[in-house]
XYZ file of C-alpha atoms in Angstrom:
608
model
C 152.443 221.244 109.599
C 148.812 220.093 108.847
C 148.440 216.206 109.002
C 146.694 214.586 105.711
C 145.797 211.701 104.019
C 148.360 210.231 101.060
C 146.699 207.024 100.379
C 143.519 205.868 99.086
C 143.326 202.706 101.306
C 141.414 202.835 104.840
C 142.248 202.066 108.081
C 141.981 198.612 109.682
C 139.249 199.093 112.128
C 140.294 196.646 114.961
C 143.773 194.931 115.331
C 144.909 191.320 114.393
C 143.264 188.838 116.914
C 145.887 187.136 118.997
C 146.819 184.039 118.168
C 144.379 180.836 119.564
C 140.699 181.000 119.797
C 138.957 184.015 119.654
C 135.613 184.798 120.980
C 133.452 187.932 120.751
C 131.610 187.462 124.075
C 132.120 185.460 127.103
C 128.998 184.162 128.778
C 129.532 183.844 133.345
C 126.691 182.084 134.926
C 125.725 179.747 136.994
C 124.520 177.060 135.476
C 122.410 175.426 138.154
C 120.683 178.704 137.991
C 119.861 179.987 134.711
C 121.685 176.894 131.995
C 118.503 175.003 131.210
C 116.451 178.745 130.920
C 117.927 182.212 130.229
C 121.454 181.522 129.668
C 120.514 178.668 126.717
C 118.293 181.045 125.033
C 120.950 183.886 125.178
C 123.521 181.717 123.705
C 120.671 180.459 120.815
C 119.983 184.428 120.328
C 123.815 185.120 120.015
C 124.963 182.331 117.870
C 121.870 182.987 115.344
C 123.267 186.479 114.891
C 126.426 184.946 114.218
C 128.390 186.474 117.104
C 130.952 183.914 118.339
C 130.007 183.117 121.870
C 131.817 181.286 125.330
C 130.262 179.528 127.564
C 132.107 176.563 130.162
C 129.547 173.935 131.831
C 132.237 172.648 133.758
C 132.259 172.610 137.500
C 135.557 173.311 139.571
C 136.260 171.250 142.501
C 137.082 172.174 145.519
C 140.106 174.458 145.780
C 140.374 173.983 141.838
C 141.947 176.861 139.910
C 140.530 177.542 136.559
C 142.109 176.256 133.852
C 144.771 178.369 131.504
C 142.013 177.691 128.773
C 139.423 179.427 130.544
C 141.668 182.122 131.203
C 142.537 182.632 127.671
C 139.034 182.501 126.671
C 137.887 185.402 128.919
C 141.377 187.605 127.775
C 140.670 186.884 124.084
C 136.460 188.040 124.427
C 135.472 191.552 123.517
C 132.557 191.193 125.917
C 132.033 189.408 128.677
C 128.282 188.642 130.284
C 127.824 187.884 133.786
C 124.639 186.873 134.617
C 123.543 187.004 138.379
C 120.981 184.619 139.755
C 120.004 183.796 143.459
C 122.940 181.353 143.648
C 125.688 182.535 141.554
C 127.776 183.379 144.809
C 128.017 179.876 145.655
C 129.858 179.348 142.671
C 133.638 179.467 143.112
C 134.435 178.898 139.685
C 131.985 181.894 138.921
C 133.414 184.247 141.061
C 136.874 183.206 139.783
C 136.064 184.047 136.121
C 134.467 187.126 137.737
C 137.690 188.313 138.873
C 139.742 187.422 136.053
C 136.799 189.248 133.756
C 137.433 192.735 135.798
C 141.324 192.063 135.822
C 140.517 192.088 131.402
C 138.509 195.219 131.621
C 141.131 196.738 133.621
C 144.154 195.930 131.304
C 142.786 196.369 128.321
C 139.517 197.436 128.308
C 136.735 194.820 128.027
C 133.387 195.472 128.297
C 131.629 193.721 130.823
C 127.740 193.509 130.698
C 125.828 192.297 134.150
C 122.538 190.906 133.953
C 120.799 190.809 137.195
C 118.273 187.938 136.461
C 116.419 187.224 139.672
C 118.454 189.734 142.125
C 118.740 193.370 142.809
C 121.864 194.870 141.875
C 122.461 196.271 145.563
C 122.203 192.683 146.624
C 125.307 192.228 144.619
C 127.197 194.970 145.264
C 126.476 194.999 148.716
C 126.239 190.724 149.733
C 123.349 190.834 151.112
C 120.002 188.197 151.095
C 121.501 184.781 149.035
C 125.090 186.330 148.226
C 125.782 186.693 152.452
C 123.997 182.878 152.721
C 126.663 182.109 149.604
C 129.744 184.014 151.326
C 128.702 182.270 155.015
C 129.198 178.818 153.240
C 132.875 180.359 151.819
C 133.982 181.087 155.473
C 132.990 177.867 156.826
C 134.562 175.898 154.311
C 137.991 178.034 154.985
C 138.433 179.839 152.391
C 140.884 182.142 151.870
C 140.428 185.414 153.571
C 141.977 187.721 150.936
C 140.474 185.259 148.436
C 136.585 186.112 149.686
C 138.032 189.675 150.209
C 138.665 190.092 146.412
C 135.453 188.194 145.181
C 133.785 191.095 147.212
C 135.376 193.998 146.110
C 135.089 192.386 142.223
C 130.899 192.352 142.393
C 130.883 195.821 144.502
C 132.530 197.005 141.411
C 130.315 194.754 138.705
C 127.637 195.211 140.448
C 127.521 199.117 139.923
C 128.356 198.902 136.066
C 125.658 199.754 133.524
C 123.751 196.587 132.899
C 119.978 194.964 132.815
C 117.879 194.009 135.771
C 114.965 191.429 134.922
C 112.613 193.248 137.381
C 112.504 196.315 135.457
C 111.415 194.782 132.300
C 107.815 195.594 131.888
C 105.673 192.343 132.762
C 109.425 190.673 133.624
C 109.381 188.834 130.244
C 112.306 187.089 129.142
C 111.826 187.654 125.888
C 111.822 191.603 126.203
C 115.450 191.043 128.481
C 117.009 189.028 125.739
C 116.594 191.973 123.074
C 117.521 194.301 125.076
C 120.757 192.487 125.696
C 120.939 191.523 122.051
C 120.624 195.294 120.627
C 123.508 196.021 123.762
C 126.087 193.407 122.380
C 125.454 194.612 118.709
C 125.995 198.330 119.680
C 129.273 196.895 122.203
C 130.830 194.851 119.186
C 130.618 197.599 116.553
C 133.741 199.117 116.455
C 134.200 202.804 117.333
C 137.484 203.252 114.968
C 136.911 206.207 112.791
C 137.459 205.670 109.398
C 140.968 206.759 108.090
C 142.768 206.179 105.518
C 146.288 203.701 106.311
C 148.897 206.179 105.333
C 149.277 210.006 106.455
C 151.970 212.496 106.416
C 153.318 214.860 108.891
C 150.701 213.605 111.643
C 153.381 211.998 114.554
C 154.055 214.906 115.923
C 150.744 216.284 116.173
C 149.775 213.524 117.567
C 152.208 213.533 120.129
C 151.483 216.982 121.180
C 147.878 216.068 121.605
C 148.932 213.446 124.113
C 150.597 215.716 125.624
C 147.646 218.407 125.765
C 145.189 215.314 127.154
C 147.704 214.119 129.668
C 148.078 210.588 128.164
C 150.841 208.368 128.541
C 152.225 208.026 124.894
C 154.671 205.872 123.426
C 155.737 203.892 120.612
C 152.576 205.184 118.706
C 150.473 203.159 121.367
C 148.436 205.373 124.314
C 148.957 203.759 127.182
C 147.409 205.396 129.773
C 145.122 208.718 130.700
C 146.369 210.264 133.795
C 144.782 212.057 136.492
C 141.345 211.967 137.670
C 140.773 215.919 136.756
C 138.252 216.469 133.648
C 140.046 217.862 130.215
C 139.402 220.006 127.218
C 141.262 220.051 124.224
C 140.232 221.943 121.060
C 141.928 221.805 117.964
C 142.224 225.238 116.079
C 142.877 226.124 112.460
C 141.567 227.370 109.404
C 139.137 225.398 107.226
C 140.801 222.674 105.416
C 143.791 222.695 107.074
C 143.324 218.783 108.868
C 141.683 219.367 112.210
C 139.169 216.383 111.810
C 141.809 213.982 110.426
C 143.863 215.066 113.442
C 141.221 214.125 115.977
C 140.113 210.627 114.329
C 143.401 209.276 114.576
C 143.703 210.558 118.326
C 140.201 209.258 118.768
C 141.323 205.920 117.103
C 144.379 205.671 119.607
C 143.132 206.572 122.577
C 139.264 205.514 123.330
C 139.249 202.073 124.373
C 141.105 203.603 127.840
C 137.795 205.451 128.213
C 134.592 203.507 129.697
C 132.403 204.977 126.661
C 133.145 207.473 123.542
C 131.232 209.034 120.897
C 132.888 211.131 118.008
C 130.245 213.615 116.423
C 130.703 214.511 112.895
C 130.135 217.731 112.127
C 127.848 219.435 114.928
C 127.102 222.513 112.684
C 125.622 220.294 109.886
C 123.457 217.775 111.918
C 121.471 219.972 114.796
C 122.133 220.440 118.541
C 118.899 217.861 119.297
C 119.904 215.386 116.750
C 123.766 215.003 118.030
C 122.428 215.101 121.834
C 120.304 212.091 120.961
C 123.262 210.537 119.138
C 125.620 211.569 122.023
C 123.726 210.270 124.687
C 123.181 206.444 122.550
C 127.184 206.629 121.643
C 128.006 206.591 125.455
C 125.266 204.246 126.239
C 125.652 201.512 123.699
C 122.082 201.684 122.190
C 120.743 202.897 119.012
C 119.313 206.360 118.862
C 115.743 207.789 120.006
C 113.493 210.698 119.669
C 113.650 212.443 123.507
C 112.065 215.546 124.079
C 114.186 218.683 124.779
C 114.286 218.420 128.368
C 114.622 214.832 128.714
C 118.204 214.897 126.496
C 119.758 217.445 129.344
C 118.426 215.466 132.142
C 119.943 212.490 130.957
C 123.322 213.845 130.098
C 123.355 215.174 133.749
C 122.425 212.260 135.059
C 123.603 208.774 133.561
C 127.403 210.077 132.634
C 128.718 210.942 136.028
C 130.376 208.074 136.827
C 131.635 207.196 133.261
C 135.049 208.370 132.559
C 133.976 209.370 128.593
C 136.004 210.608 125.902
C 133.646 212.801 123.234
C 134.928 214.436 120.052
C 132.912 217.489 119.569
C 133.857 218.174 115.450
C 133.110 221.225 113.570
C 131.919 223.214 116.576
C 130.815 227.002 115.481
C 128.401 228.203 118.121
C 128.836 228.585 121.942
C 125.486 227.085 122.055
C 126.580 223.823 120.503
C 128.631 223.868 123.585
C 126.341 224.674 126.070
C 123.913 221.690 124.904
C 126.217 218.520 124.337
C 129.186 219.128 127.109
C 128.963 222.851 128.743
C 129.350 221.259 132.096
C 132.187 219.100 132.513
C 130.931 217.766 135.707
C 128.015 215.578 133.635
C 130.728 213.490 133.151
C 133.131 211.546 135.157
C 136.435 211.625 136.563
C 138.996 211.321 134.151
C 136.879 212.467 131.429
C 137.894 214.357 128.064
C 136.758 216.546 125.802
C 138.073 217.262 121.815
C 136.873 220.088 119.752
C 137.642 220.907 116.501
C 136.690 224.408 115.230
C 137.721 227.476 113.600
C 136.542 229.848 116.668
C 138.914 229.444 119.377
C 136.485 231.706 121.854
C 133.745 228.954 121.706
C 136.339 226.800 124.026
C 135.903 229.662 126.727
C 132.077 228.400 126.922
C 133.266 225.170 128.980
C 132.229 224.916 133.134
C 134.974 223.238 134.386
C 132.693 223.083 138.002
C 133.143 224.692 141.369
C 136.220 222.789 142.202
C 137.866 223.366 138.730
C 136.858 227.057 138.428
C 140.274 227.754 137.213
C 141.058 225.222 134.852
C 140.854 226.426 131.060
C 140.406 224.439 128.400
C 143.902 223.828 126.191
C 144.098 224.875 122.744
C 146.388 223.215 119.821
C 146.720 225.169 116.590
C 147.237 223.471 113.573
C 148.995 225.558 110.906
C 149.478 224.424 107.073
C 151.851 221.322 106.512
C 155.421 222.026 105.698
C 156.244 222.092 102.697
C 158.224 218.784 101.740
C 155.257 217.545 103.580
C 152.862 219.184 101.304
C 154.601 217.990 98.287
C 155.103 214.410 99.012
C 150.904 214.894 99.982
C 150.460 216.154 96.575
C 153.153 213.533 94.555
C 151.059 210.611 96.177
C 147.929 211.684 95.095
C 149.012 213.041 91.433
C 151.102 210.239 90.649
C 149.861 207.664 92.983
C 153.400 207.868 94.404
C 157.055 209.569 93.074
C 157.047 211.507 89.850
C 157.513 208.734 87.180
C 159.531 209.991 84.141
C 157.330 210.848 81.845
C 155.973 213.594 83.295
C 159.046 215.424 84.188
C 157.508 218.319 82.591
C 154.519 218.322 84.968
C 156.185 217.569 87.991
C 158.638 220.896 87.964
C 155.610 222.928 88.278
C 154.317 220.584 91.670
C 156.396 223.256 94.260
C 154.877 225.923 92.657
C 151.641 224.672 92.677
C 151.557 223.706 96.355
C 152.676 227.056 97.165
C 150.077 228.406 95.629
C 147.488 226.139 97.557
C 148.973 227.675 100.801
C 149.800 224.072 101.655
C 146.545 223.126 103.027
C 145.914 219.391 103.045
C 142.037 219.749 101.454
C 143.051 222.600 98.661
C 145.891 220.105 97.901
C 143.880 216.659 97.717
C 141.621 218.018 95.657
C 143.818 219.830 93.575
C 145.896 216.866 92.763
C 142.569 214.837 91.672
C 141.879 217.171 89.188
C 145.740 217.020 87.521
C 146.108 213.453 87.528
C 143.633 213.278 84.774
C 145.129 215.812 83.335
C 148.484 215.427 82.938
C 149.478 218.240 80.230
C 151.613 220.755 81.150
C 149.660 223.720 79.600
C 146.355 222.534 82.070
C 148.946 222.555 84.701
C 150.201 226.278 83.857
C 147.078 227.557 83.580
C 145.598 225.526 87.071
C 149.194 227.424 88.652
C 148.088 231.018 87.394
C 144.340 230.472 88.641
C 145.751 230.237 91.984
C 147.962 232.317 92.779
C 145.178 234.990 91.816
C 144.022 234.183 95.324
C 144.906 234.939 98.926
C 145.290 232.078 101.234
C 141.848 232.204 102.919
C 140.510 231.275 98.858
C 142.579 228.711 98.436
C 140.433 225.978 99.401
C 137.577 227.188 97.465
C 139.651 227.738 94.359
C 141.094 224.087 94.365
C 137.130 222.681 94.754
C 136.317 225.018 91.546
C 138.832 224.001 89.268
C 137.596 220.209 90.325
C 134.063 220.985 90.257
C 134.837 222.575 86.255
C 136.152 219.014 85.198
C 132.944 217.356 86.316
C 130.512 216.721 83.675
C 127.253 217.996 84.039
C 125.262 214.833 85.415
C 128.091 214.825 87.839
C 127.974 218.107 88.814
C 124.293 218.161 89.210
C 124.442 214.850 91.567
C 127.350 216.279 93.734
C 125.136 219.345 93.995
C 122.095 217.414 94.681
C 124.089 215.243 97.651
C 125.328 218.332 99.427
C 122.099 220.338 99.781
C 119.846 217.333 100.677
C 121.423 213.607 100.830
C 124.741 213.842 103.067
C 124.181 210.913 105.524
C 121.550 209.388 103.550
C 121.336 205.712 102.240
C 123.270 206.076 98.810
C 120.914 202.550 97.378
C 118.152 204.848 96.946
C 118.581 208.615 95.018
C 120.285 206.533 92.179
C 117.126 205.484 91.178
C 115.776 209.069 90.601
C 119.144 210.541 89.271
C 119.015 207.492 86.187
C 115.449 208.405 85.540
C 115.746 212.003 85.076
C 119.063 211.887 83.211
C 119.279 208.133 81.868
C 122.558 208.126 83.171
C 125.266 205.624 84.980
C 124.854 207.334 88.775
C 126.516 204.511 90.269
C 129.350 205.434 87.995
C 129.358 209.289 89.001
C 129.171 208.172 92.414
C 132.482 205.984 92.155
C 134.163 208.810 90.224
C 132.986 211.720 92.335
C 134.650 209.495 95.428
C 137.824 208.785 93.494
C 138.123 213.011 93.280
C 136.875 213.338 96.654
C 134.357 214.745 96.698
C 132.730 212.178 98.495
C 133.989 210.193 101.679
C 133.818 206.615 102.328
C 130.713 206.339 104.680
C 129.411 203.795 107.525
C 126.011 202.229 106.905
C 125.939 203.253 102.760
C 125.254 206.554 103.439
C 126.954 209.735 101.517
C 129.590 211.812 103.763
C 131.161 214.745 102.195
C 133.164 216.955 104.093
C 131.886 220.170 105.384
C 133.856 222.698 103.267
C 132.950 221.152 99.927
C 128.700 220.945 101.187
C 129.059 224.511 102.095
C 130.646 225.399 98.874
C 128.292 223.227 96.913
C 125.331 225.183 98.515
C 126.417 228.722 97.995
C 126.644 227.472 93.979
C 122.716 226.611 94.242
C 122.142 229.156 96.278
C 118.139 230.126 95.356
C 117.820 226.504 92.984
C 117.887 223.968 95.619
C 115.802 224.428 99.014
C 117.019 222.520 101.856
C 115.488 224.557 104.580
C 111.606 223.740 105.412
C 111.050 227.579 106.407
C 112.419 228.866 103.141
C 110.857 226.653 100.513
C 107.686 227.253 102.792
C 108.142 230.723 102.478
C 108.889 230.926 98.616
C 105.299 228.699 98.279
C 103.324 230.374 100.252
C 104.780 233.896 99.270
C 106.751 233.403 95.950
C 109.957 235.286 97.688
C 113.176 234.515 96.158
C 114.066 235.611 92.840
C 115.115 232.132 91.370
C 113.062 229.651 90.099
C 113.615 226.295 92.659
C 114.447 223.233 91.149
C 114.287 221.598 93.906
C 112.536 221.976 96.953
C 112.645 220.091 100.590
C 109.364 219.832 103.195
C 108.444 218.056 106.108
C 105.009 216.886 106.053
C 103.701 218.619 108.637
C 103.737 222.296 107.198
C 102.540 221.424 103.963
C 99.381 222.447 104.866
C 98.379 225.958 104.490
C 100.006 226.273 100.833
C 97.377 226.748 98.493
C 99.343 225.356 95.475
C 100.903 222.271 96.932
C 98.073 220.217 95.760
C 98.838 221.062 92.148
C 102.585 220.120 92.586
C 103.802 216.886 92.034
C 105.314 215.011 95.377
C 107.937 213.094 95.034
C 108.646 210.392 98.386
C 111.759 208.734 98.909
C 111.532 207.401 102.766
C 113.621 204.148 103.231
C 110.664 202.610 104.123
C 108.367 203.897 100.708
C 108.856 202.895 97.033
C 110.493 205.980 95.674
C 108.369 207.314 93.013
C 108.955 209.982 90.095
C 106.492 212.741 89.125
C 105.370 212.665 85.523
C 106.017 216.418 84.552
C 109.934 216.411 85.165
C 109.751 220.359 84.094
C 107.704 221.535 87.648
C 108.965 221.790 90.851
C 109.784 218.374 92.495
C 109.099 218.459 96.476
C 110.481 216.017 98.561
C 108.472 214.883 101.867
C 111.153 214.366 104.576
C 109.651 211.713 107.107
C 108.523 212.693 110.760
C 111.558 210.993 111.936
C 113.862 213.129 110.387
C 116.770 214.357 112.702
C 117.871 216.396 109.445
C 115.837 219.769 108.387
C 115.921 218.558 104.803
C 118.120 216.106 102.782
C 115.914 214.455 99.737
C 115.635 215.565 96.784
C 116.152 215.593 93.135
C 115.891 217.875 90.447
């Protein structure tokens, strides 16, 4: 029983705030210290960017508990900031809101960001220098024992979190501190909730099983808890189309803020082993993405992860070597860790090093099969009909069984299917759409639902769909428009909207195109020969004139243009972010597309 979507609407991507105020980050410091300096200009920085921001100048008296409002304003922050200067331990009310910040991250997860502003971190973690002076003063004045006890353990365990120490900012400028911070914040407050769509049927009890699999306290459709300190693998199994990713977002959704970092990585197989290491290792460390060189991406996912207890979707695996580079060794990551794979090739789960002490262990496998079938017609009723069968279509409707039999009941064969019918409700389309399929065996299913959808399309449609899956899939969608409505003098906005409402498009984060993996790969074998998207074979067909098609379009980096005698002669057509784009004049050559340095992609621009 596959799980899909039934409902064009998308998933809320963080929960109702609880009632009272609400602030996004909660600044701790001591304001004798760092109020007049650091800590002013960090609040400026963070309420310019519009993040709502905390901060308390008052000072506790002696003995003084901190107030239920204070409380409430650390519980109800997504982030909370403690900044550490020479005299912050001689702050009660700072090591009070200290406590009560860990006690958050504890319960439910809040992210806690320490700035070490004019002391080391082991000076923290360890009292030592100003913090002993600080905790001297505590012990004379009779304080509580257990009370100093606590305060201790609290910064041992701040103190070793991942955070920013003044001293190892080049030239120790302030300036250079605060951005870093900023960018962290940014990267901390957007949310890691993979995009879903509000309504799905027949997913419960996969989702249950998963829990199960990852040893997570379930209940209630809330995740309360991972067990265990031992390191899991879980890879979901199935044929293509059959809901594997849809499965693992919604586990993803309802189970990562237990985990001290995540990072879900769409489709390995499409975006590059060195791309989604360098997109791995920023997930899990809050910070945007950078170039690294080859060795430098291994060293660091040995290195900075071994303490985090992480929780990485791995989607669309194919090779053991996609394996081997983002999360072969299990011990890169901390205690508690785990692992989700979804993929079509159960062996590549064998590839996983549990470690010495683990030797044993195995990574767990859950199969998803095709949906059951009153699942897979209620899927197909809510996307036909936008709901039950009304009436008038009576006529139509008594062929629906039939026709989800003959899609094998596969969630993406059926979505698709259904897109095309409901704009074509005649029961003669709906005949002939039935006898198409059941010409082919279940492994064609798929592919024969995206034909019959792909035949409705007109042909500026087709061609845009087929331009987006060889060379613009997580591209900005503001800027091929432009091209596509001078080469056609179309409406591509338009297209766009209607290729999305038969989905052949996803909704994507940042405007750019997503499209799921089955219907790029079919969209490419149609092309196959028309449309280059790999640098070596459009370098090979102009240097060498193999292939035995005609290109209409072509994809190159800039750096092996060189060395082709004709490229001069060919018009060169730039559509970097940063560029104007620009048509050539003679539509009826060869347009190239120059792919910047940058490029984590072998080739995604182009029109033709």
């Amino acid at each position: 029983m596959a799980p899909e979507v039934v409902a064009a609407g998308r998933k809320r991507k963080s929960p109702e705030p609880p009632s009272g105020i609400n602030h996004e980050v909660f600044l701790n410091f001591r304001g004798a210290d760092t109020r007049e300096g650091f800590t002013d200009l960090l609040h400026r920085d963070l309420q310019i960017a519009g993040i709502e921001v905390f901060r308390d100048d008052k000072k506790l008296l002696a003995g003084e508990e901190i107030h239920l409002g204070l409380k409430k304003a650390i519980k109800q922050s997504r982030i909370s900031i403690a900044i550490f200067s020479k005299d912050y331990a001689s702050s009660k009310s700072c090591l009070m809101e200290l406590v009560q910040m860990w006690e958050c991250r504890q319960s439910n997860g809040q992210t806690i960001i320490p700035i070490f502003y004019d002391v080391s971190p082991d000076a923290v973690k360890h009292q030592t220098g100003d913090f002993a002076t600080s905790f001297k003063k505590h012990e004379d004045d009779k304080v509580d024992p257990k009370t100093i006890q606590n305060w201790k353990k609290v910064l041992q365990l701040v103190g070793g979190l991942s955070g920013y120490e003044r001293d190892n900012i080049n030239g120790r400028h302030v300036t250079d501190l605060l951005d870093k911070v900023m960018t962290r914040v940014r990267q901390e407050l957007k949310e890691d909730d993979q995009d879903v769509p509000d309504k799905l049927v027949g997913i419960d009890l996969h989702v249950q099983w998963m829990m199960t699999k990852l040893d997570v306290v379930y209940s209630r459709g809330q995740a309360m808890k991972v067990c265990g300190e031992d390191r899991r693998v879980v890879g979901i199994c199935g044929m293509p189309g059959v809901g594997k990713t849809t499965l693992a977002k919604v586990v993803f959704n309802k189970i990562h803020k237990l985990f001290h970092a995540c990072s879900f990585l769409n489709g390995v197989n499409s975006g590059g082993v060195e791309f989604s290491q360098e997109l791995l290792i920023a997930d899990l460390q809050k910070e945007k993405r950078e170039p690294l060189r080859s060795s430098g991406k291994v060293k660091k996912l040995k290195s900075l992860f071994t303490n985090m207890k992480v929780l990485i979707v791995l989607d669309d695996v194919r090779e053991d070597e996609q394996i081997k580079a983002l999360a072969g060794d299990l011990t890169w990551f901390g205690p508690g860790s785990r692992i989700i794979v979804t993929t079509h090739r159960r062996d590549v789960l064998k590839v996983f090093d549990f470690g010495e002490e683990d030797k044993d262990r195995a990574a767990a496998q859950y199969d998803v099969k095709p949906m059951e079938y009153q699942d897979a017609l209620k899927l197909f009723r809510m996307h036909v009909f936008q709901g039950d069968a009304p009436q008038d279509v009576s006529e139509c409707d008594s062929l629906s069984p039939d026709i989800v039999e003959a899609l094998g009941m596969l969630p993406m064969a059926i979505k698709l299917q259904a897109s095309y019918l409901k704009s074509n409700k005649e029961r003669s389309i709906w005949q002939s759409s039935l006898k198409s399929l059941q010409k082919y065996p279940l492994e064609r299913k798929v592919e024969a639902a995206f034909e019959a959808s792909y035949k409705s399309l007109d042909d500026c449609a087709q061609k845009i769909y087929l331009d987006i899956a060889c060379f613009f899939i997580g591209k900005d969608e503001r800027i091929p428009p432009y091209m596509w409505e001078e080469a056609w003098h179309g409406d591509p906005l338009r297209i766009i909207k209607h290729l999305r409402d038969m989905h052949f498009l996803e909704d994507g984060e940042n405007n750019e195109f997503r499209m799921h993996d089955l219907l790029r790969d079919y969209g490419r074998k149609l092309v196959k020969g028309c449309r280059i998207w790999n640098h070596s074979d459009a370098l090979s067909i102009l240097k060498d004139g193999q292939g035995h098609k005609t290109p209409k379009a072509n994809s190159l980096h800039p750096a092996i243009g060189s060395g082709i005698k004709n490229l001069a002669s060919e018009p060169l057509l730039k559509n970097d972010p940063d560029s104007q784009a620009s048509l050539p004049t003679d539509r009826r050559r060869c347009r190239l597309h120059r792919l910047s340095p940058a490029s984590p992609r072998r080739a995604h621009r182009c029109t033709c």
